[in-house]
Amino acid sequence: MVQNDELIRIIDLLNTTYEGEEAWHGPSLVEVLSGVSPEMAGHRLTPNTHSIAELVFHMTSWRIFCVKKMQGDKDFDITTPEKNFGSFQTIDDFEWEALQMELSLSQEELINELDKRDDDEFLEDIVPGRDYTYYDMLHGVINHDTYHSGQISLIKKGLKFKGLDDDHMRDEYGSGYGDDFDNY
């Protein structure tokens, strides 16, 4: 019998963090991105912060990184800001939809690459061109998604406060009425 208990847990965590309805940390990445308009996606809260679109591009880039490394590509890397966060002047409907689709496809590709593995042994192997294991890399991308989901939630809330959403009703503390992110 082949052991793959840890691999199954990693796949479950990747899926739960990405689109699970019961993620322990709060809304999944898909839930956080729901209701984000192209205008919101391309807007920066301050000049020295990333936009939601840049963060989505960033998370997609690192999923692709994981896939390439699991395919044995030691030379693949994310070495420039354009490869890491993209470069967006404005975001239209088509571009925002494409960014979300690329994120979804990169998630699917990552899970498919993991599904090719028969056991947990590869998790202790060193990632080509790096000095850490596949176990560390995969848990890193889970933590990375959780971190950036929280960041996007805060950006989304700040943009709503600035009036970049359809609901301009605010309570006395500046929160949008019915904003379910206040629960987390």
XYZ file of N, CA and C in Angstrom:
552
model
N 0.842 -1.187 0.000
C 0.000 0.000 0.000
C 0.887 1.251 0.000
N 0.574 2.178 -0.865
C 1.359 3.399 -1.008
C 0.851 4.455 -0.025
N 1.788 5.088 0.674
C 1.426 6.131 1.627
C 1.371 7.490 0.929
N 0.239 8.156 1.020
C 0.137 9.510 0.503
C -0.773 10.374 1.373
N -0.792 10.058 2.656
C -1.651 10.799 3.589
C -1.309 12.284 3.627
N -0.031 12.607 3.679
C 0.373 14.016 3.750
C 0.032 14.740 2.456
N 0.240 14.097 1.342
C -0.093 14.694 0.046
C -1.591 14.986 -0.037
N -2.403 14.075 0.435
C -3.863 14.289 0.452
C -4.210 15.490 1.325
N -3.552 15.625 2.476
C -3.806 16.774 3.361
C -3.382 18.086 2.696
N -2.257 18.078 1.992
C -1.780 19.286 1.307
C -2.758 19.689 0.206
N -3.214 18.729 -0.576
C -4.195 19.028 -1.633
C -5.468 19.596 -1.013
N -5.906 19.014 0.088
C -7.110 19.510 0.772
C -6.912 20.949 1.257
N -5.750 21.230 1.843
C -5.473 22.595 2.303
C -5.411 23.589 1.137
N -4.767 23.193 0.040
C -4.707 24.061 -1.137
C -6.115 24.383 -1.652
N -6.954 23.358 -1.731
C -8.316 23.570 -2.224
C -9.174 24.373 -1.252
N -9.039 24.093 0.039
C -9.827 24.821 1.036
C -9.429 26.294 1.082
N -8.152 26.566 1.063
C -7.682 27.952 1.090
C -8.128 28.692 -0.169
N -8.117 27.996 -1.289
C -8.478 28.619 -2.558
C -9.988 28.826 -2.705
N -10.785 27.771 -2.448
C -12.212 27.894 -2.733
C -13.128 27.215 -1.721
N -12.596 26.800 -0.597
C -13.412 26.093 0.381
C -14.412 26.996 1.072
N -15.550 26.421 1.382
C -16.594 27.175 2.087
C -16.371 27.173 3.592
N -15.522 26.309 4.058
C -15.301 26.162 5.494
C -13.839 26.361 5.874
N -13.152 27.275 5.240
C -11.755 27.535 5.591
C -11.711 28.066 7.022
N -10.823 27.522 7.821
C -10.764 27.910 9.245
C -10.396 29.362 9.423
N -9.640 29.938 8.510
C -9.128 31.294 8.655
C -10.121 32.356 8.212
N -11.230 31.971 7.634
C -12.206 32.938 7.133
C -12.508 32.662 5.682
N -12.869 33.700 4.936
C -13.258 33.470 3.544
C -12.083 32.968 2.703
N -12.409 32.046 1.789
C -11.404 31.539 0.858
C -11.038 32.641 -0.137
N -10.000 32.396 -0.916
C -9.572 33.371 -1.914
C -10.694 33.666 -2.908
N -11.396 32.644 -3.366
C -12.501 32.852 -4.307
C -13.589 33.718 -3.670
N -13.901 33.459 -2.404
C -14.904 34.267 -1.702
C -14.446 35.720 -1.572
N -13.185 35.921 -1.258
C -12.648 37.272 -1.100
C -12.728 38.041 -2.419
N -12.480 37.347 -3.521
C -12.484 38.014 -4.832
C -13.883 38.267 -5.379
N -14.886 37.619 -4.811
C -16.247 37.845 -5.304
C -16.651 39.296 -5.047
N -17.282 39.886 -6.012
C -17.733 41.264 -5.888
C -16.681 42.313 -6.184
N -15.468 41.886 -6.546
C -14.426 42.849 -6.911
C -14.635 43.240 -8.369
N -14.879 44.504 -8.604
C -15.065 45.007 -9.965
C -13.710 45.261 -10.618
N -13.665 45.386 -11.934
C -12.409 45.726 -12.587
C -11.813 47.036 -12.061
N -12.677 48.010 -11.782
C -12.185 49.273 -11.237
C -11.518 49.059 -9.881
N -12.148 48.263 -9.029
C -11.563 47.964 -7.719
C -10.262 47.186 -7.883
N -10.245 46.219 -8.811
C -9.069 45.365 -9.008
C -7.841 46.169 -9.413
N -8.029 47.219 -10.189
C -6.898 47.995 -10.683
C -6.509 49.182 -9.827
N -7.291 49.461 -8.793
C -7.066 50.658 -7.969
C -6.103 50.352 -6.821
N -5.217 51.286 -6.522
C -4.320 51.181 -5.364
C -4.850 52.082 -4.251
N -4.814 51.579 -3.030
C -5.227 52.415 -1.904
C -4.274 53.585 -1.703
N -2.988 53.316 -1.848
C -1.965 54.360 -1.782
C -0.944 54.060 -2.879
N -0.158 55.027 -3.262
C 0.795 54.801 -4.359
C 1.806 53.679 -4.110
N 2.125 53.392 -2.871
C 3.163 52.388 -2.586
C 2.598 51.012 -2.224
N 1.345 50.741 -2.588
C 0.744 49.432 -2.321
C 0.401 48.745 -3.635
N 0.178 47.460 -3.555
C -0.242 46.704 -4.735
C -1.752 46.764 -4.884
N -2.191 46.655 -6.123
C -3.620 46.547 -6.397
C -4.043 45.083 -6.241
N -5.340 44.854 -6.197
C -5.867 43.490 -6.130
C -5.436 42.725 -7.382
N -5.477 43.366 -8.543
C -5.061 42.706 -9.788
C -3.607 42.256 -9.699
N -2.750 43.091 -9.160
C -1.338 42.721 -9.017
C -1.167 41.536 -8.063
N -1.959 41.506 -6.999
C -1.865 40.395 -6.047
C -2.383 39.092 -6.661
N -3.432 39.180 -7.466
C -3.934 37.986 -8.156
C -2.876 37.476 -9.136
N -2.262 38.379 -9.881
C -1.181 37.999 -10.792
C -0.046 37.336 -10.009
N 0.304 37.918 -8.878
C 1.375 37.424 -8.008
C 1.086 35.999 -7.519
N -0.127 35.753 -7.046
C -0.477 34.415 -6.567
C -0.462 33.411 -7.713
N -0.900 33.832 -8.883
C -0.857 32.969 -10.064
C 0.593 32.635 -10.417
N 1.460 33.638 -10.382
C 2.870 33.431 -10.716
C 3.505 32.388 -9.813
N 3.198 32.441 -8.533
C 3.816 31.502 -7.601
C 3.218 30.106 -7.699
N 1.964 29.979 -8.131
C 1.418 28.650 -8.423
C 2.150 28.057 -9.626
N 2.336 28.879 -10.652
C 3.057 28.424 -11.843
C 4.485 28.024 -11.460
N 5.115 28.806 -10.589
C 6.443 28.468 -10.085
C 6.435 27.051 -9.486
N 5.458 26.770 -8.631
C 5.368 25.454 -7.985
C 5.210 24.351 -9.030
N 4.352 24.569 -10.014
C 4.133 23.566 -11.062
C 5.425 23.315 -11.823
N 6.102 24.381 -12.233
C 7.355 24.240 -12.993
C 8.400 23.482 -12.179
N 8.500 23.793 -10.908
C 9.473 23.111 -10.061
C 9.112 21.630 -9.899
N 7.840 21.309 -9.755
C 7.442 19.915 -9.629
C 7.659 19.164 -10.939
N 7.691 19.874 -12.039
C 7.996 19.265 -13.339
C 9.503 19.156 -13.565
N 10.300 19.620 -12.595
C 11.745 19.459 -12.650
C 12.513 20.607 -13.289
N 11.847 21.740 -13.518
C 12.502 22.887 -14.175
C 13.305 23.679 -13.145
N 14.608 23.409 -13.058
C 15.438 24.098 -12.066
C 15.729 25.537 -12.451
N 15.616 25.887 -13.740
C 15.944 27.235 -14.204
C 14.785 28.218 -14.110
N 13.555 27.714 -14.029
C 12.414 28.628 -13.978
C 12.487 29.444 -12.694
N 12.263 30.748 -12.814
C 12.288 31.606 -11.643
C 11.433 32.846 -11.891
N 11.162 33.537 -10.836
C 10.419 34.794 -10.891
C 11.395 35.864 -10.413
N 12.069 36.490 -11.380
C 13.207 37.350 -11.038
C 12.956 38.836 -11.232
N 11.850 39.197 -11.859
C 11.590 40.621 -12.104
C 10.247 41.006 -11.502
N 10.057 42.285 -11.203
C 8.750 42.726 -10.703
C 7.611 42.415 -11.682
N 7.887 42.475 -12.986
C 6.846 42.194 -13.978
C 6.413 40.731 -13.926
N 7.358 39.826 -13.676
C 7.018 38.408 -13.562
C 6.340 38.109 -12.228
N 6.616 38.919 -11.220
C 6.100 38.679 -9.877
C 4.721 39.305 -9.671
N 4.551 40.551 -10.064
C 3.297 41.266 -9.815
C 2.618 41.784 -11.070
N 3.245 41.616 -12.230
C 2.656 42.124 -13.461
C 2.835 43.627 -13.559
N 2.255 44.167 -14.595
C 2.309 45.612 -14.821
C 0.981 46.043 -15.424
N 0.174 46.698 -14.632
C -1.182 47.065 -15.056
C -1.381 48.572 -14.929
N -1.794 49.194 -16.015
C -2.137 50.617 -15.967
C -3.600 50.776 -15.560
N -4.465 50.122 -16.292
C -5.888 50.083 -15.958
C -6.375 48.664 -16.197
N -7.452 48.312 -15.561
C -8.025 46.973 -15.698
C -9.434 47.121 -16.263
N -9.672 46.475 -17.394
C -11.028 46.462 -17.940
C -11.689 45.118 -17.611
N -12.951 44.976 -17.992
C -13.694 43.751 -17.686
C -12.974 42.506 -18.208
N -12.522 42.572 -19.456
C -11.869 41.420 -20.078
C -10.585 41.043 -19.335
N -9.760 42.040 -19.019
C -8.491 41.761 -18.356
C -8.709 41.211 -16.940
N -9.682 41.750 -16.226
C -9.963 41.259 -14.878
C -10.470 39.816 -14.927
N -11.353 39.531 -15.879
C -11.845 38.167 -16.039
C -10.695 37.223 -16.405
N -9.790 37.667 -17.286
C -8.644 36.847 -17.690
C -7.717 36.566 -16.501
N -7.471 37.575 -15.664
C -6.620 37.369 -14.484
C -7.219 36.331 -13.536
N -8.522 36.415 -13.333
C -9.184 35.446 -12.451
C -9.177 34.047 -13.066
N -9.351 33.983 -14.383
C -9.318 32.691 -15.062
C -7.921 32.076 -14.986
N -6.881 32.879 -15.153
C -5.507 32.386 -15.053
C -5.214 31.874 -13.646
N -5.742 32.557 -12.638
C -5.582 32.086 -11.263
C -6.258 30.726 -11.093
N -7.470 30.609 -11.591
C -8.208 29.358 -11.505
C -7.481 28.231 -12.241
N -6.996 28.515 -13.431
C -6.264 27.502 -14.205
C -4.967 27.096 -13.518
N -4.281 28.061 -12.899
C -3.036 27.727 -12.201
C -3.319 26.857 -10.977
N -4.443 27.080 -10.314
C -4.844 26.222 -9.191
C -5.103 24.812 -9.696
N -5.847 24.716 -10.785
C -6.158 23.415 -11.365
C -4.880 22.691 -11.799
N -3.970 23.411 -12.420
C -2.709 22.830 -12.872
C -1.868 22.337 -11.684
N -1.850 23.105 -10.604
C -1.103 22.703 -9.412
C -1.686 21.421 -8.818
N -2.996 21.363 -8.682
C -3.641 20.167 -8.133
C -3.420 18.974 -9.055
N -3.528 19.184 -10.366
C -3.296 18.095 -11.319
C -1.872 17.563 -11.217
N -0.912 18.462 -11.035
C 0.486 18.034 -10.897
C 0.667 17.207 -9.627
N -0.004 17.605 -8.559
C 0.081 16.843 -7.306
C -0.617 15.491 -7.434
N -1.717 15.454 -8.174
C -2.448 14.201 -8.366
C -1.631 13.156 -9.120
N -0.616 13.577 -9.839
C 0.258 12.635 -10.567
C 1.165 11.856 -9.625
N 1.322 12.332 -8.400
C 2.243 11.707 -7.438
C 1.561 10.526 -6.767
N 2.302 9.459 -6.604
C 1.759 8.240 -6.008
C 1.973 8.136 -4.502
N 2.937 8.893 -3.997
C 3.224 8.783 -2.570
C 3.818 10.092 -2.048
N 4.058 10.096 -0.749
C 4.552 11.291 -0.059
C 6.062 11.485 -0.170
N 6.777 10.507 -0.681
C 8.234 10.558 -0.655
C 8.821 11.803 -1.312
N 8.234 12.250 -2.415
C 8.783 13.412 -3.115
C 8.744 14.671 -2.256
N 7.878 14.717 -1.264
C 7.743 15.912 -0.426
C 9.039 16.256 0.300
N 9.881 15.266 0.550
C 11.153 15.495 1.236
C 12.295 15.812 0.275
N 12.027 15.711 -1.036
C 13.052 16.056 -2.034
C 13.254 17.567 -2.083
N 14.450 17.975 -2.453
C 14.769 19.396 -2.591
C 14.228 19.900 -3.929
N 13.601 21.055 -3.903
C 13.063 21.701 -5.106
C 14.238 22.067 -6.015
N 14.159 21.726 -7.309
C 15.265 22.050 -8.226
C 15.596 23.547 -8.218
N 16.887 23.837 -8.016
C 17.332 25.227 -8.004
C 17.094 25.958 -6.695
N 16.637 25.280 -5.676
C 16.356 25.881 -4.372
C 17.039 25.083 -3.266
N 16.883 25.549 -2.037
C 17.456 24.820 -0.907
C 16.379 24.421 0.098
N 15.156 24.232 -0.363
C 14.059 23.787 0.495
C 13.322 22.638 -0.188
N 12.494 21.947 0.592
C 11.791 20.758 0.101
C 10.460 21.142 -0.565
N 9.908 20.172 -1.287
C 8.569 20.353 -1.868
C 7.533 20.556 -0.764
N 7.726 19.878 0.355
C 6.827 20.049 1.495
C 6.790 21.523 1.913
N 7.965 22.109 2.075
C 8.044 23.523 2.468
C 7.446 24.434 1.399
N 7.722 24.146 0.136
C 7.202 24.971 -0.950
C 5.678 24.930 -0.987
N 5.101 23.748 -0.869
C 3.643 23.625 -0.956
C 2.947 24.249 0.249
N 3.512 24.053 1.433
C 2.930 24.725 2.596
C 3.140 26.243 2.490
N 4.243 26.629 1.875
C 4.480 28.055 1.648
C 3.419 28.675 0.776
N 3.001 27.994 -0.287
C 1.980 28.570 -1.169
C 0.620 28.623 -0.459
N 0.352 27.685 0.425
C -0.881 27.732 1.224
C -0.854 28.960 2.135
N 0.250 29.158 2.836
C 0.385 30.332 3.714
C 0.366 31.625 2.906
N 0.975 31.606 1.751
C 1.017 32.747 0.843
C -0.399 33.159 0.447
N -1.222 32.183 0.083
C -2.617 32.467 -0.283
C -3.405 33.043 0.890
N -3.185 32.465 2.072
C -3.896 32.957 3.250
C -3.521 34.408 3.535
N -2.243 34.695 3.478
C -1.749 36.059 3.696
C -2.356 37.034 2.691
N -2.262 36.704 1.408
C -2.753 37.633 0.383
C -4.279 37.715 0.344
N -4.979 36.655 0.764
C -6.437 36.748 0.887
C -6.814 37.792 1.934
N -6.100 37.781 3.051
C -6.338 38.799 4.077
C -6.005 40.187 3.568
N -4.912 40.299 2.843
C -4.508 41.584 2.279
C -5.578 42.092 1.310
N -6.078 41.213 0.449
C -7.121 41.613 -0.508
C -8.387 42.018 0.230
N -8.728 41.296 1.307
C -9.911 41.664 2.101
C -9.788 43.085 2.637
N -8.603 43.429 3.138
C -8.391 44.786 3.663
C -8.422 45.826 2.545
N -7.812 45.518 1.418
C -7.847 46.449 0.274
C -9.288 46.644 -0.176
N -10.022 45.555 -0.298
C -11.427 45.609 -0.720
C -12.240 46.482 0.235
N -12.008 46.298 1.516
C -12.721 47.106 2.516
C -12.343 48.583 2.390
N -11.048 48.872 2.192
C -10.602 50.254 2.003
C -11.185 50.885 0.754
N -11.278 50.110 -0.309
C -11.859 50.631 -1.553
C -13.355 50.894 -1.398
N -14.025 50.036 -0.665
C -15.445 50.262 -0.396
C -15.620 51.538 0.420
N -14.738 51.740 1.384
C -14.792 52.954 2.199
C -14.611 54.200 1.329
N -13.750 54.088 0.311
C -13.529 55.201 -0.615
C -14.679 55.376 -1.608
N -15.667 54.472 -1.576
C -16.816 54.589 -2.462
C -16.654 53.898 -3.802
N -15.722 52.956 -3.906
C -15.519 52.257 -5.176
C -16.310 50.948 -5.237
N -17.500 50.957 -4.690
C -18.376 49.799 -4.800
C -19.793 50.283 -5.055
N -20.719 49.352 -5.192
C -22.107 49.715 -5.470
C -22.863 50.132 -4.215
N -22.366 49.725 -3.055
C -23.057 50.008 -1.801
C -22.326 51.118 -1.050
N -22.899 52.306 -1.039
C -22.254 53.441 -0.377
C -22.810 53.694 1.023
N -23.650 52.790 1.505
C -24.202 52.946 2.841
C -23.143 52.559 3.868
N -22.860 53.442 4.809
C -21.825 53.210 5.820
C -22.405 53.373 7.220
N -21.857 52.604 8.136
C -22.223 52.827 9.526
C -21.325 53.927 10.101
N -21.488 54.216 11.383
C -20.732 55.316 11.978
C -19.237 55.045 12.071
N -18.806 53.815 11.842
C -17.392 53.467 11.893
C -16.768 53.345 10.498
N -17.550 53.615 9.451
C -17.028 53.552 8.095
C -17.181 52.207 7.423
N -17.782 51.231 8.128
C -17.970 49.913 7.525
C -19.244 49.895 6.698
N -19.187 49.131 5.599
C -20.379 48.967 4.783
C -21.381 48.084 5.483
N -22.660 48.465 5.465
C -23.681 47.622 6.060
C -23.723 46.297 5.318
N -23.782 45.223 6.089
C -23.824 43.899 5.488
C -22.464 43.396 5.050
N -21.388 44.066 5.406
C -20.047 43.622 5.015
C -19.682 42.418 5.853
N -19.708 41.234 5.222
C -19.474 40.010 5.963
C -18.012 39.817 6.374
N -17.099 40.647 5.912
C -15.701 40.499 6.298
C -15.442 41.032 7.695
N -16.399 41.737 8.290
C -16.222 42.212 9.659
C -16.218 41.063 10.654
N -16.690 39.893 10.253
C -16.775 38.743 11.147
C -15.459 38.016 11.296
N -14.426 38.410 10.562
C -13.178 37.648 10.573
C -12.045 38.430 11.143
